[in-house]
C-alpha positions as a Markdown table, in Angstrom:
| # | Residue | x | y | z |
|---|---|---|---|---|
| 1 | Met | -6.3 | 9.8 | -22.0 |
| 2 | Glu | -3.6 | 8.5 | -20.2 |
| 3 | Ala | -2.2 | 11.4 | -17.8 |
| 4 | Ile | 1.3 | 12.9 | -19.0 |
| 5 | Lys | 4.1 | 12.4 | -16.7 |
| 6 | Ile | 7.1 | 14.9 | -16.6 |
| 7 | Gly | 10.4 | 14.8 | -15.0 |
| 8 | Phe | 11.0 | 17.6 | -12.7 |
| 9 | Ala | 14.6 | 18.7 | -12.2 |
| 10 | Pro | 15.1 | 22.1 | -10.6 |
| 11 | Thr | 18.5 | 23.5 | -11.3 |
| 12 | Arg | 20.9 | 25.7 | -9.3 |
| 13 | Arg | 24.6 | 27.1 | -9.8 |
| 14 | Ser | 26.9 | 27.4 | -7.0 |
| 15 | Ile | 27.8 | 30.9 | -6.8 |
| 16 | Phe | 24.2 | 32.0 | -6.3 |
| 17 | Ser | 21.8 | 31.7 | -3.4 |
| 18 | Ala | 21.2 | 28.1 | -2.8 |
| 19 | Pro | 18.8 | 29.0 | 0.0 |
| 20 | Asp | 16.9 | 31.1 | -2.7 |
| 21 | Ala | 16.9 | 28.3 | -5.2 |
| 22 | Val | 15.5 | 25.6 | -2.8 |
| 23 | Lys | 12.5 | 28.2 | -1.9 |
| 24 | Tyr | 11.7 | 28.8 | -5.8 |
| 25 | Ala | 12.1 | 24.9 | -6.2 |
| 26 | Asn | 9.6 | 24.3 | -3.7 |
| 27 | Leu | 7.2 | 26.9 | -4.5 |
| 28 | Thr | 7.1 | 25.5 | -8.2 |
| 29 | Arg | 6.6 | 22.0 | -6.8 |
| 30 | Asp | 3.4 | 23.3 | -4.9 |
| 31 | Lys | 2.3 | 25.3 | -8.1 |
| 32 | Leu | 2.6 | 22.1 | -10.1 |
| 33 | Asn | 0.4 | 20.1 | -7.3 |
| 34 | Glu | -2.0 | 22.9 | -7.5 |
| 35 | Leu | -2.4 | 22.5 | -11.4 |
| 36 | Asn | -2.7 | 18.7 | -11.0 |
| 37 | Ile | 0.4 | 18.1 | -13.2 |
| 38 | Glu | 1.8 | 14.7 | -12.4 |
| 39 | Phe | 5.5 | 15.0 | -12.1 |
| 40 | Val | 8.6 | 12.9 | -11.0 |
| 41 | Asp | 11.0 | 14.6 | -8.6 |
| 42 | Ile | 14.5 | 14.6 | -7.8 |
| 43 | Ala | 14.6 | 15.6 | -4.1 |
| 44 | Glu | 16.2 | 12.7 | -2.7 |
| 45 | Phe | 19.4 | 12.9 | -4.8 |
| 46 | Asn | 20.9 | 15.7 | -2.7 |
| 47 | Glu | 20.4 | 18.0 | 0.3 |
| 48 | Asp | 18.8 | 20.7 | -1.9 |
| 49 | Gly | 16.7 | 18.5 | -4.2 |
| 50 | Leu | 18.3 | 20.3 | -7.3 |
| 51 | Leu | 20.3 | 19.3 | -10.3 |
| 52 | Tyr | 23.7 | 20.8 | -10.3 |
| 53 | Asp | 26.1 | 17.8 | -9.4 |
| 54 | Asp | 27.2 | 16.1 | -12.8 |
| 55 | Ala | 27.4 | 12.9 | -10.7 |
| 56 | Asp | 23.7 | 12.7 | -10.2 |
| 57 | Val | 22.7 | 13.1 | -13.9 |
| 58 | Met | 22.9 | 9.5 | -14.9 |
| 59 | Lys | 20.9 | 8.5 | -11.4 |
| 60 | Ile | 18.4 | 11.1 | -12.3 |
| 61 | Ala | 18.0 | 9.9 | -15.8 |
| 62 | Ala | 17.7 | 6.1 | -14.7 |
| 63 | Lys | 14.7 | 7.3 | -12.2 |
| 64 | Phe | 13.1 | 9.1 | -14.9 |
| 65 | Lys | 13.2 | 6.4 | -17.5 |
| 66 | Lys | 11.9 | 4.1 | -14.8 |
| 67 | Ala | 8.8 | 6.3 | -14.3 |
| 68 | Gly | 8.3 | 6.6 | -17.9 |
| 69 | Ile | 8.5 | 10.2 | -18.0 |
| 70 | Gln | 7.1 | 12.0 | -21.6 |
| 71 | Gly | 8.7 | 15.5 | -21.1 |
| 72 | Leu | 11.5 | 17.0 | -18.9 |
| 73 | Phe | 10.8 | 20.4 | -17.0 |
| 74 | Leu | 14.2 | 22.3 | -16.2 |
| 75 | Pro | 13.3 | 25.2 | -13.6 |
| 76 | His | 16.1 | 27.4 | -13.1 |
| 77 | Thr | 15.7 | 28.2 | -9.5 |
| 78 | Asn | 18.8 | 30.5 | -10.0 |
| 79 | Phe | 21.3 | 30.7 | -12.7 |
| 80 | Gly | 21.4 | 27.1 | -13.1 |
| 81 | Thr | 23.9 | 24.5 | -14.3 |
| 82 | Glu | 23.8 | 24.5 | -18.1 |
| 83 | Tyr | 25.8 | 21.6 | -18.8 |
| 84 | Val | 24.4 | 19.4 | -16.4 |
| 85 | Cys | 20.9 | 20.4 | -17.7 |
| 86 | Ala | 22.0 | 19.5 | -21.3 |
| 87 | Arg | 23.6 | 16.0 | -20.5 |
| 88 | Leu | 20.3 | 15.1 | -18.6 |
| 89 | Ala | 18.1 | 16.4 | -21.6 |
| 90 | Lys | 20.4 | 14.4 | -24.0 |
| 91 | Glu | 20.4 | 11.4 | -22.1 |
| 92 | Leu | 16.6 | 11.3 | -21.7 |
| 93 | Asp | 15.6 | 12.3 | -25.5 |
| 94 | Val | 12.1 | 13.7 | -24.6 |
| 95 | Pro | 10.7 | 17.1 | -25.0 |
| 96 | Val | 12.1 | 19.6 | -22.6 |
| 97 | Leu | 10.6 | 22.7 | -21.1 |
| 98 | Leu | 13.0 | 25.6 | -20.3 |
| 99 | Trp | 11.7 | 28.1 | -17.6 |
| 100 | Gly | 13.0 | 30.3 | -14.4 |
| 101 | Pro | 11.0 | 32.4 | -12.1 |
| 102 | Arg | 11.5 | 36.1 | -12.6 |
| 103 | Asp | 13.9 | 37.9 | -10.2 |
| 104 | Glu | 12.8 | 40.3 | -7.5 |
| 105 | Arg | 14.5 | 43.8 | -7.6 |
| 106 | Pro | 18.0 | 43.9 | -6.0 |
| 107 | Asp | 17.9 | 44.4 | -2.3 |
| 108 | Glu | 19.2 | 47.7 | -0.7 |
| 109 | Asn | 22.7 | 46.5 | -0.9 |
| 110 | Gly | 22.2 | 46.1 | -4.6 |
| 111 | Val | 22.5 | 42.3 | -3.9 |
| 112 | Arg | 20.9 | 39.9 | -6.3 |
| 113 | Leu | 20.4 | 36.4 | -5.4 |
| 114 | Arg | 19.3 | 34.1 | -8.4 |
| 115 | Asp | 20.2 | 35.9 | -12.0 |
| 116 | Thr | 17.8 | 33.4 | -13.4 |
| 117 | Gln | 17.1 | 34.9 | -16.8 |
| 118 | Cys | 21.0 | 35.1 | -17.6 |
| 119 | Gly | 21.2 | 31.3 | -16.6 |
| 120 | Leu | 18.4 | 30.7 | -19.2 |
| 121 | Phe | 20.2 | 32.1 | -21.9 |
| 122 | Ala | 23.4 | 30.0 | -21.1 |
| 123 | Thr | 21.2 | 26.8 | -21.1 |
| 124 | Gly | 19.5 | 27.4 | -24.1 |
| 125 | Lys | 23.1 | 28.1 | -25.9 |
| 126 | Ile | 24.3 | 24.6 | -24.7 |
| 127 | Leu | 21.0 | 22.8 | -25.5 |
| 128 | Arg | 21.7 | 23.8 | -29.0 |
| 129 | Arg | 25.4 | 22.7 | -28.8 |
| 130 | Phe | 24.0 | 19.2 | -27.4 |
| 131 | Gln | 21.1 | 19.5 | -30.5 |
| 132 | Val | 18.6 | 18.9 | -28.0 |
| 133 | Pro | 15.3 | 20.8 | -29.3 |
| 134 | Phe | 13.5 | 22.5 | -26.3 |
| 135 | Thr | 10.7 | 24.5 | -25.6 |
| 136 | Tyr | 10.9 | 27.7 | -24.0 |
| 137 | Met | 8.3 | 29.5 | -21.4 |
| 138 | Thr | 9.1 | 33.0 | -20.8 |
| 139 | Asn | 10.6 | 34.4 | -17.6 |
| 140 | Cys | 7.7 | 35.0 | -15.7 |
| 141 | Arg | 6.4 | 34.7 | -12.0 |
| 142 | Leu | 4.5 | 31.4 | -10.7 |
| 143 | Ser | 1.4 | 33.4 | -10.4 |
| 144 | Asp | 1.6 | 34.9 | -13.7 |
| 145 | Pro | -0.9 | 33.4 | -16.2 |
| 146 | Glu | 1.8 | 32.8 | -18.9 |
| 147 | Phe | 3.1 | 29.9 | -16.3 |
| 148 | Glu | -0.1 | 28.0 | -16.4 |
| 149 | Arg | -0.7 | 28.3 | -20.2 |
| 150 | Gly | 2.8 | 27.5 | -20.5 |
| 151 | Ile | 2.9 | 24.1 | -18.7 |
| 152 | Arg | -0.6 | 23.0 | -19.8 |
| 153 | Asp | 0.4 | 23.6 | -23.5 |
| 154 | Phe | 3.8 | 21.5 | -22.9 |
| 155 | Ile | 1.7 | 19.0 | -21.4 |
| 156 | Ala | -0.3 | 19.1 | -24.6 |
| 157 | Val | 3.0 | 19.0 | -26.9 |
| 158 | Cys | 4.4 | 15.9 | -25.0 |
| 159 | Asn | 1.0 | 14.4 | -25.5 |
| 160 | Thr | 1.5 | 15.0 | -29.2 |
| 161 | Val | 5.1 | 13.6 | -29.3 |
| 162 | Lys | 4.1 | 10.4 | -27.5 |
| 163 | Thr | 1.3 | 9.7 | -29.5 |
| 164 | Phe | 3.4 | 10.2 | -32.8 |
| 165 | Gln | 6.0 | 7.9 | -31.4 |
| 166 | Asn | 3.9 | 5.0 | -30.6 |
| 167 | Met | 1.4 | 4.8 | -33.5 |
| 168 | Arg | 0.4 | 1.4 | -34.9 |
| 169 | Ile | -2.6 | 1.6 | -37.3 |
| 170 | Leu | -4.9 | -1.0 | -38.2 |
| 171 | Gln | -5.0 | -1.2 | -42.2 |
| 172 | Ile | -8.1 | -3.0 | -43.3 |
| 173 | Gly | -7.4 | -3.9 | -46.7 |
| 174 | Pro | -5.5 | -2.3 | -49.6 |
| 175 | Arg | -6.3 | 1.3 | -50.6 |
| 176 | Pro | -8.8 | 1.2 | -53.8 |
| 177 | Phe | -7.2 | 1.1 | -57.1 |
| 178 | Asp | -8.7 | 4.4 | -58.2 |
| 179 | Phe | -7.1 | 6.1 | -55.1 |
| 180 | Trp | -3.5 | 6.5 | -56.2 |
| 181 | Thr | -3.3 | 9.6 | -53.6 |
| 182 | Thr | -3.8 | 7.3 | -50.7 |
| 183 | Met | -0.5 | 5.2 | -51.3 |
| 184 | Cys | 2.1 | 5.4 | -48.6 |
| 185 | Asn | 5.4 | 3.9 | -47.5 |
| 186 | Glu | 5.0 | 1.5 | -44.9 |
| 187 | Gly | 8.6 | 0.8 | -44.7 |
| 188 | Glu | 9.6 | 4.6 | -44.7 |
| 189 | Leu | 7.1 | 5.5 | -41.9 |
| 190 | Leu | 8.6 | 2.8 | -39.7 |
| 191 | Glu | 12.0 | 3.5 | -40.4 |
| 192 | Lys | 11.8 | 7.3 | -40.0 |
| 193 | Phe | 9.1 | 7.7 | -37.5 |
| 194 | Asn | 8.7 | 4.3 | -35.9 |
| 195 | Ile | 4.8 | 4.3 | -37.1 |
| 196 | Gln | 3.7 | 0.8 | -37.5 |
| 197 | Leu | 1.0 | -0.7 | -39.8 |
| 198 | Ala | -1.2 | -3.7 | -38.9 |
| 199 | Pro | -2.6 | -4.5 | -42.5 |
| 200 | Ile | -5.4 | -7.4 | -42.6 |
| 201 | Pro | -7.3 | -8.5 | -45.6 |
| 202 | Leu | -11.0 | -7.7 | -45.9 |
| 203 | Pro | -11.7 | -11.4 | -45.3 |
| 204 | Glu | -10.7 | -11.2 | -41.8 |
| 205 | Leu | -12.8 | -8.5 | -41.0 |
| 206 | Ile | -16.0 | -10.5 | -42.6 |
| 207 | Lys | -15.0 | -13.5 | -40.3 |
| 208 | Glu | -15.0 | -11.1 | -37.1 |
| 209 | Ile | -18.3 | -9.7 | -38.3 |
| 210 | Arg | -19.7 | -13.2 | -38.5 |
| 211 | Ser | -18.1 | -14.1 | -35.0 |
| 212 | Val | -19.7 | -11.1 | -33.4 |
| 213 | Ser | -22.9 | -11.6 | -34.8 |
| 214 | Ser | -23.4 | -14.9 | -33.1 |
| 215 | Glu | -21.2 | -14.5 | -29.9 |
| 216 | Gln | -21.5 | -10.9 | -28.9 |
| 217 | Ile | -25.0 | -10.2 | -29.5 |
| 218 | Glu | -25.3 | -8.1 | -26.4 |
| 219 | Glu | -22.8 | -5.8 | -27.6 |
| 220 | Val | -24.5 | -5.5 | -30.9 |
| 221 | Asp | -27.8 | -5.0 | -29.3 |
| 222 | Gly | -26.4 | -2.1 | -27.2 |
| 223 | Thr | -25.1 | -0.6 | -30.4 |
| 224 | Val | -28.3 | -0.7 | -32.1 |
| 225 | Glu | -30.0 | 0.7 | -29.2 |
| 226 | Tyr | -27.3 | 3.5 | -29.1 |
| 227 | Cys | -28.0 | 4.6 | -32.6 |
| 228 | His | -31.8 | 4.8 | -32.1 |
| 229 | Gly | -31.2 | 7.1 | -29.2 |
| 230 | Cys | -28.5 | 9.2 | -30.6 |
| 231 | Ala | -29.5 | 9.3 | -34.2 |
| 232 | Ile | -32.2 | 9.6 | -36.8 |
| 233 | Val | -32.3 | 5.8 | -38.2 |
| 234 | Lys | -33.4 | 6.1 | -41.8 |
| 235 | Ile | -32.6 | 2.6 | -42.8 |
| 236 | Lys | -33.7 | -1.1 | -42.5 |
| 237 | Glu | -33.1 | -2.9 | -39.0 |
| 238 | Val | -31.3 | -5.7 | -40.6 |
| 239 | Asp | -28.8 | -2.9 | -42.0 |
| 240 | Leu | -28.5 | -1.4 | -38.9 |
| 241 | Arg | -27.6 | -4.5 | -37.1 |
| 242 | Met | -24.9 | -5.1 | -39.7 |
| 243 | Val | -23.5 | -1.5 | -38.9 |
| 244 | Ala | -23.6 | -2.6 | -35.4 |
| 245 | Ala | -21.8 | -5.9 | -36.1 |
| 246 | Leu | -19.2 | -4.0 | -38.4 |
| 247 | Lys | -18.5 | -1.4 | -35.3 |
| 248 | Val | -17.9 | -4.1 | -32.8 |
| 249 | Ala | -15.9 | -6.3 | -35.0 |
| 250 | Met | -13.4 | -3.2 | -36.2 |
| 251 | Lys | -13.0 | -2.4 | -32.3 |
| 252 | Asn | -12.2 | -6.0 | -31.6 |
| 253 | Leu | -9.6 | -6.1 | -34.4 |
| 254 | Ala | -8.1 | -2.7 | -33.2 |
| 255 | Thr | -7.8 | -4.2 | -29.8 |
| 256 | Lys | -6.2 | -7.5 | -31.0 |
| 257 | Tyr | -3.4 | -5.9 | -33.2 |
| 258 | Gly | -2.8 | -3.1 | -30.5 |
| 259 | Cys | -3.8 | -0.4 | -32.6 |
| 260 | Ser | -4.9 | 3.1 | -32.0 |
| 261 | Ala | -6.4 | 4.1 | -35.1 |
| 262 | Ile | -8.1 | 2.3 | -38.2 |
| 263 | Ala | -7.5 | 3.2 | -41.9 |
| 264 | Ile | -10.6 | 0.9 | -43.9 |
| 265 | Gln | -10.8 | 0.3 | -47.6 |
| 266 | Cys | -14.6 | 1.6 | -47.3 |
| 267 | Trp | -15.8 | 0.8 | -51.1 |
| 268 | Thr | -16.7 | -1.4 | -53.2 |
| 269 | Ala | -15.6 | -4.8 | -52.0 |
| 270 | Leu | -17.0 | -4.1 | -48.7 |
| 271 | Gln | -20.6 | -3.5 | -49.8 |
| 272 | Asp | -20.3 | -6.7 | -52.1 |
| 273 | Glu | -19.8 | -8.6 | -48.9 |
| 274 | Ile | -22.1 | -7.0 | -46.2 |
| 275 | Gly | -24.3 | -4.6 | -48.2 |
| 276 | Ile | -23.5 | -1.6 | -46.1 |
| 277 | Met | -21.3 | 1.5 | -46.0 |
| 278 | Pro | -19.2 | 1.4 | -43.0 |
| 279 | Cys | -19.3 | 5.1 | -42.1 |
| 280 | Ala | -21.8 | 5.1 | -39.5 |
| 281 | Ala | -19.5 | 2.4 | -37.6 |
| 282 | Asn | -16.4 | 4.4 | -38.2 |
| 283 | Ala | -18.4 | 7.5 | -36.7 |
| 284 | Met | -19.4 | 5.7 | -33.5 |
| 285 | Leu | -15.6 | 4.4 | -33.3 |
| 286 | Ile | -14.2 | 7.9 | -33.4 |
| 287 | Asp | -16.4 | 9.0 | -30.7 |
| 288 | Glu | -15.1 | 6.0 | -28.7 |
| 289 | Gly | -11.6 | 7.4 | -29.1 |
| 290 | Ile | -10.5 | 5.3 | -32.2 |
| 291 | Pro | -10.1 | 7.4 | -35.2 |
| 292 | Val | -11.0 | 5.8 | -38.5 |
| 293 | Val | -10.5 | 7.2 | -41.8 |
| 294 | Cys | -11.7 | 6.2 | -45.2 |
| 295 | Glu | -10.1 | 5.0 | -48.4 |
| 296 | Thr | -7.2 | 3.3 | -46.5 |
| 297 | Asp | -5.5 | 6.7 | -45.9 |
| 298 | Ile | -2.9 | 5.9 | -43.6 |
| 299 | His | -1.6 | 9.6 | -43.7 |
| 300 | Gly | -5.1 | 10.7 | -42.9 |
| 301 | Ala | -5.2 | 8.3 | -39.7 |
| 302 | Ile | -1.7 | 9.8 | -38.4 |
| 303 | Ser | -3.3 | 13.1 | -38.9 |
| 304 | Cys | -6.3 | 12.6 | -36.8 |
| 305 | Leu | -4.3 | 10.9 | -34.1 |
| 306 | Leu | -2.1 | 14.1 | -33.9 |
| 307 | Ile | -5.0 | 16.5 | -33.9 |
| 308 | Glu | -6.5 | 14.7 | -31.1 |
| 309 | Ala | -3.4 | 14.2 | -29.2 |
| 310 | Ala | -2.8 | 18.3 | -29.3 |
| 311 | Asn | -6.2 | 18.8 | -27.9 |
| 312 | Leu | -5.5 | 16.0 | -25.2 |
| 313 | Gly | -8.6 | 14.0 | -26.5 |
| 314 | Arg | -11.0 | 16.6 | -25.2 |
| 315 | Asn | -12.8 | 16.6 | -28.7 |
| 316 | Lys | -13.0 | 14.4 | -31.3 |
| 317 | Ser | -11.5 | 15.1 | -34.9 |
| 318 | Phe | -13.4 | 14.6 | -38.1 |
| 319 | Phe | -11.9 | 13.4 | -41.5 |
| 320 | Ala | -13.1 | 15.2 | -44.6 |
| 321 | Asp | -12.5 | 16.0 | -48.4 |
| 322 | Trp | -11.5 | 19.6 | -49.7 |
| 323 | Thr | -14.6 | 19.4 | -51.9 |
| 324 | Val | -15.7 | 22.4 | -53.7 |
| 325 | Arg | -15.6 | 26.1 | -53.2 |
| 326 | His | -18.5 | 28.3 | -51.7 |
| 327 | Pro | -20.9 | 29.4 | -54.0 |
| 328 | Asp | -21.0 | 32.7 | -52.2 |
| 329 | Asn | -17.9 | 33.4 | -50.0 |
| 330 | Glu | -14.6 | 33.9 | -52.0 |
| 331 | Asn | -12.8 | 32.4 | -49.0 |
| 332 | Gly | -15.2 | 29.6 | -48.3 |
| 333 | Glu | -14.6 | 25.8 | -48.8 |
| 334 | Leu | -16.8 | 22.6 | -48.2 |
| 335 | Leu | -15.3 | 19.9 | -46.1 |
| 336 | Gln | -17.3 | 16.8 | -46.5 |
| 337 | His | -17.4 | 13.0 | -46.8 |
| 338 | Cys | -19.7 | 10.1 | -47.4 |
| 339 | Gly | -20.8 | 10.2 | -43.9 |
| 340 | Leu | -18.2 | 9.5 | -41.0 |
| 341 | Phe | -18.0 | 12.7 | -39.1 |
| 342 | Pro | -18.6 | 11.6 | -35.4 |
| 343 | Phe | -22.1 | 12.2 | -33.9 |
| 344 | Ser | -20.4 | 14.3 | -31.3 |
| 345 | Val | -19.6 | 17.2 | -33.9 |
| 346 | Ala | -23.0 | 17.4 | -35.7 |
| 347 | Lys | -24.8 | 20.4 | -35.5 |
| 348 | Asp | -28.5 | 18.8 | -35.0 |
| 349 | Lys | -29.1 | 15.1 | -34.4 |
| 350 | Pro | -27.7 | 13.1 | -37.2 |
| 351 | Ala | -29.1 | 10.5 | -39.4 |
| 352 | Ile | -27.7 | 7.3 | -40.4 |
| 353 | Gly | -29.1 | 6.8 | -44.0 |
| 354 | Tyr | -27.2 | 6.8 | -47.4 |
| 355 | Pro | -24.1 | 8.7 | -48.8 |
| 356 | Leu | -24.1 | 10.8 | -51.9 |
| 357 | Ala | -22.3 | 8.5 | -54.3 |
| 358 | Phe | -23.5 | 4.9 | -53.4 |
| 359 | Asp | -26.6 | 3.2 | -53.1 |
| 360 | Ser | -25.8 | 1.2 | -50.1 |
| 361 | Pro | -27.2 | 2.0 | -46.4 |
| 362 | Gly | -25.0 | 3.0 | -43.6 |
| 363 | Ala | -23.7 | 6.4 | -43.9 |
| 364 | Val | -24.0 | 9.3 | -41.5 |
| 365 | Glu | -26.1 | 12.6 | -42.8 |
| 366 | Ala | -25.2 | 15.5 | -40.9 |
| 367 | Glu | -24.0 | 19.2 | -40.8 |
| 368 | Ala | -21.1 | 19.7 | -38.3 |
| 369 | Lys | -21.3 | 22.6 | -35.7 |
| 370 | Gly | -19.3 | 25.6 | -36.5 |
| 371 | Gly | -17.0 | 27.5 | -34.6 |
| 372 | Glu | -13.3 | 27.8 | -34.6 |
| 373 | Leu | -11.4 | 24.8 | -36.2 |
| 374 | Thr | -7.7 | 23.7 | -36.6 |
| 375 | Leu | -7.1 | 21.8 | -39.8 |
| 376 | Cys | -4.3 | 19.7 | -40.7 |
| 377 | Arg | -2.9 | 17.1 | -42.8 |
| 378 | Phe | 0.4 | 15.1 | -42.4 |
| 379 | Asp | 1.7 | 13.7 | -45.6 |
| 380 | Gly | 4.8 | 13.4 | -47.7 |
| 381 | Asp | 6.3 | 12.3 | -50.9 |
| 382 | Asn | 9.9 | 11.6 | -52.0 |
| 383 | Gly | 11.3 | 10.8 | -48.7 |
| 384 | Glu | 10.1 | 14.3 | -47.3 |
| 385 | Tyr | 7.3 | 14.7 | -44.9 |
| 386 | Ser | 5.5 | 17.8 | -43.6 |
| 387 | Leu | 2.1 | 19.0 | -41.5 |
| 388 | Leu | -0.3 | 21.2 | -43.5 |
| 389 | Leu | -1.5 | 23.3 | -40.6 |
| 390 | Gly | -3.7 | 26.2 | -40.0 |
| 391 | Lys | -7.2 | 27.7 | -38.6 |
| 392 | Ala | -10.6 | 28.0 | -40.1 |
| 393 | Arg | -14.3 | 29.0 | -38.7 |
| 394 | Gly | -17.4 | 27.1 | -39.5 |
| 395 | Ile | -19.8 | 29.5 | -41.7 |
| 396 | Glu | -23.2 | 29.0 | -43.3 |
| 397 | Gly | -23.8 | 27.4 | -46.7 |
| 398 | Pro | -26.1 | 25.5 | -48.7 |
| 399 | Tyr | -27.4 | 21.7 | -47.7 |
| 400 | Thr | -25.2 | 19.0 | -49.3 |
| 401 | Lys | -25.5 | 15.0 | -48.8 |
| 402 | Gly | -23.4 | 13.4 | -46.5 |
| 403 | Thr | -21.6 | 14.8 | -43.3 |
| 404 | Tyr | -20.3 | 18.2 | -44.1 |
| 405 | Leu | -19.1 | 21.7 | -42.8 |
| 406 | Trp | -18.8 | 25.0 | -44.9 |
| 407 | Ile | -15.8 | 26.7 | -43.6 |
| 408 | Glu | -13.9 | 29.9 | -44.2 |
| 409 | Val | -10.1 | 30.6 | -44.1 |
| 410 | Asp | -8.3 | 33.8 | -44.4 |
| 411 | Asn | -7.0 | 33.2 | -47.9 |
| 412 | Leu | -8.6 | 30.2 | -49.8 |
| 413 | Lys | -6.4 | 30.7 | -52.9 |
| 414 | Arg | -3.1 | 30.3 | -51.1 |
| 415 | Leu | -4.4 | 27.3 | -49.2 |
| 416 | Glu | -5.5 | 25.9 | -52.7 |
| 417 | Gly | -2.1 | 26.5 | -53.8 |
| 418 | Lys | -0.5 | 24.7 | -51.2 |
| 419 | Ile | -2.8 | 21.5 | -51.6 |
| 420 | Val | -2.2 | 21.3 | -55.1 |
| 421 | Ser | 1.5 | 22.0 | -55.0 |
| 422 | Gly | 1.7 | 19.2 | -52.5 |
| 423 | Pro | 2.6 | 16.9 | -50.8 |
| 424 | Tyr | -1.0 | 17.0 | -49.6 |
| 425 | Ile | -4.0 | 15.6 | -51.2 |
| 426 | His | -7.8 | 16.2 | -51.0 |
| 427 | His | -8.1 | 14.9 | -47.5 |
| 428 | Val | -7.8 | 16.8 | -44.3 |
| 429 | Ser | -8.3 | 16.4 | -40.7 |
| 430 | Gly | -10.0 | 19.0 | -38.5 |
| 431 | Ile | -11.1 | 19.3 | -35.1 |
| 432 | His | -13.0 | 21.9 | -33.0 |
| 433 | Ala | -10.3 | 23.8 | -31.1 |
| 434 | Asp | -7.2 | 25.8 | -31.7 |
| 435 | Val | -4.1 | 23.5 | -31.4 |
| 436 | Val | -2.3 | 25.0 | -34.2 |
| 437 | Pro | 0.6 | 26.3 | -31.6 |
| 438 | Ile | 0.8 | 22.8 | -30.1 |
| 439 | Leu | 1.1 | 21.0 | -33.4 |
| 440 | Tyr | 3.6 | 23.7 | -34.6 |
| 441 | Glu | 5.7 | 23.1 | -31.5 |
| 442 | Ala | 5.5 | 19.3 | -31.4 |
| 443 | Cys | 6.8 | 19.2 | -35.1 |
| 444 | Lys | 10.5 | 20.2 | -33.7 |
| 445 | Tyr | 10.4 | 17.1 | -31.7 |
| 446 | Ile | 9.2 | 14.6 | -34.3 |
| 447 | Gly | 11.0 | 15.5 | -37.2 |
| 448 | Ile | 8.5 | 17.0 | -39.6 |
| 449 | Lys | 8.4 | 20.5 | -41.1 |
| 450 | Pro | 5.0 | 22.5 | -39.9 |
| 451 | Asp | 3.5 | 24.0 | -43.0 |
| 452 | Leu | 1.3 | 26.7 | -42.2 |
| 453 | Tyr | -1.0 | 27.8 | -44.7 |
| 454 | Asp | -1.5 | 31.3 | -43.4 |
| 455 | Pro | 1.5 | 33.7 | -42.8 |
| 456 | Ile | 1.0 | 33.1 | -39.0 |
| 457 | Glu | 4.3 | 31.8 | -37.8 |
| 458 | Glu | 5.3 | 35.0 | -36.0 |
| 459 | Asp | 1.8 | 35.2 | -34.2 |
| 460 | Ile | 2.5 | 31.5 | -33.0 |
| 461 | Lys | 5.8 | 32.0 | -31.9 |
| 462 | Ala | 4.6 | 35.3 | -29.8 |
| 463 | Tyr | 1.9 | 33.0 | -28.1 |
| 464 | Leu | 4.2 | 30.1 | -27.4 |
| 465 | Arg | 6.7 | 32.7 | -25.5 |
| 466 | Gly | 3.7 | 34.1 | -23.4 |
| 467 | Glu | 2.8 | 37.3 | -25.3 |
């Protein structure tokens, strides 16, 4: 993952101690370097290296824009200058982190040098006046664990926002006729969110497969070898080579069109042309950092990109159906799909075999590993979009075909009601990590509503403010 770069603009106010403000700005610089946070500084704009002069705002903004920052950090090293902070934030239009170091006790004469917390209250109000959304990190010491956690969470929020604002999805084929649920409004996605689609017909994919099979034999051979090493191969070698050629071809097309995810019409026209399911090829691409979803589900691809970005690319997402309720657990549910979970989420060594509903080879067979999960679904209709969001945990359950995981939530009936009431469908994206607070916070910057399926909003807010 490309490193997230933030603009570092520590601020002071003239009536409070300038030397102390400079001291804390430098201490904050040192802490960011210690944490390996990449930042762009403003040290050259005045003697203090601080933001307080309105005349510096546009010059600082120009430097930050040229550097391509993805977030703005406004440490209040004393009270700060709230209107200058707001003008800079408005000009940059990136996620904003508001924080200041906790003040020391007054000296023996009752003198206070910074009054940082008071200034944070002022800047928060003026950011609202400027209609600038911002993230607040509690007034804490640089050495407090809340500081490191807050900075790292903000980096993840910036990465999520950056990913959302720069999406281009390769759409291979139209949605299957029977899947009305996966229809989307391409124009609206572009107009509202700058999400771009790159639609190509299935014949273009077939042409690329043929080209790969004759001109990229080494890559195909390498993929076949990888499959034999990482999976139990239960299909014919000729079919495995087609799986490998499909994987290489899809990656080529994603690169050609500058796409970060793929939504493919996975049945039934593809089987008529090449005789296999694309699931195993999809799974390998997911592990290589290109999320792939079935049934041309564009909103599903968006969901996978978001959930991986919130986790900073550490773990890979999986794409599943909400399928059936657990036979024994009242809050249990089966997450399952034909067979495109990435190999990396498998509990044991996966197999490449056959799916539940089709006779064609090429699907992954594996139970996913358990543990704590985040589940999400970006979706919308009638011009309104939201992000279904919540936590789950993997549990034991009976064997079933395909790639699957039995999960438990706090209240399945409540979740079921949300999905049925919409705007969601039977598809969901998951990841083995707790990124619910990151996705929740990112929603304020990307213009969609976070829709928590459990009543945990106050817990998330408490976490984000450092409790």
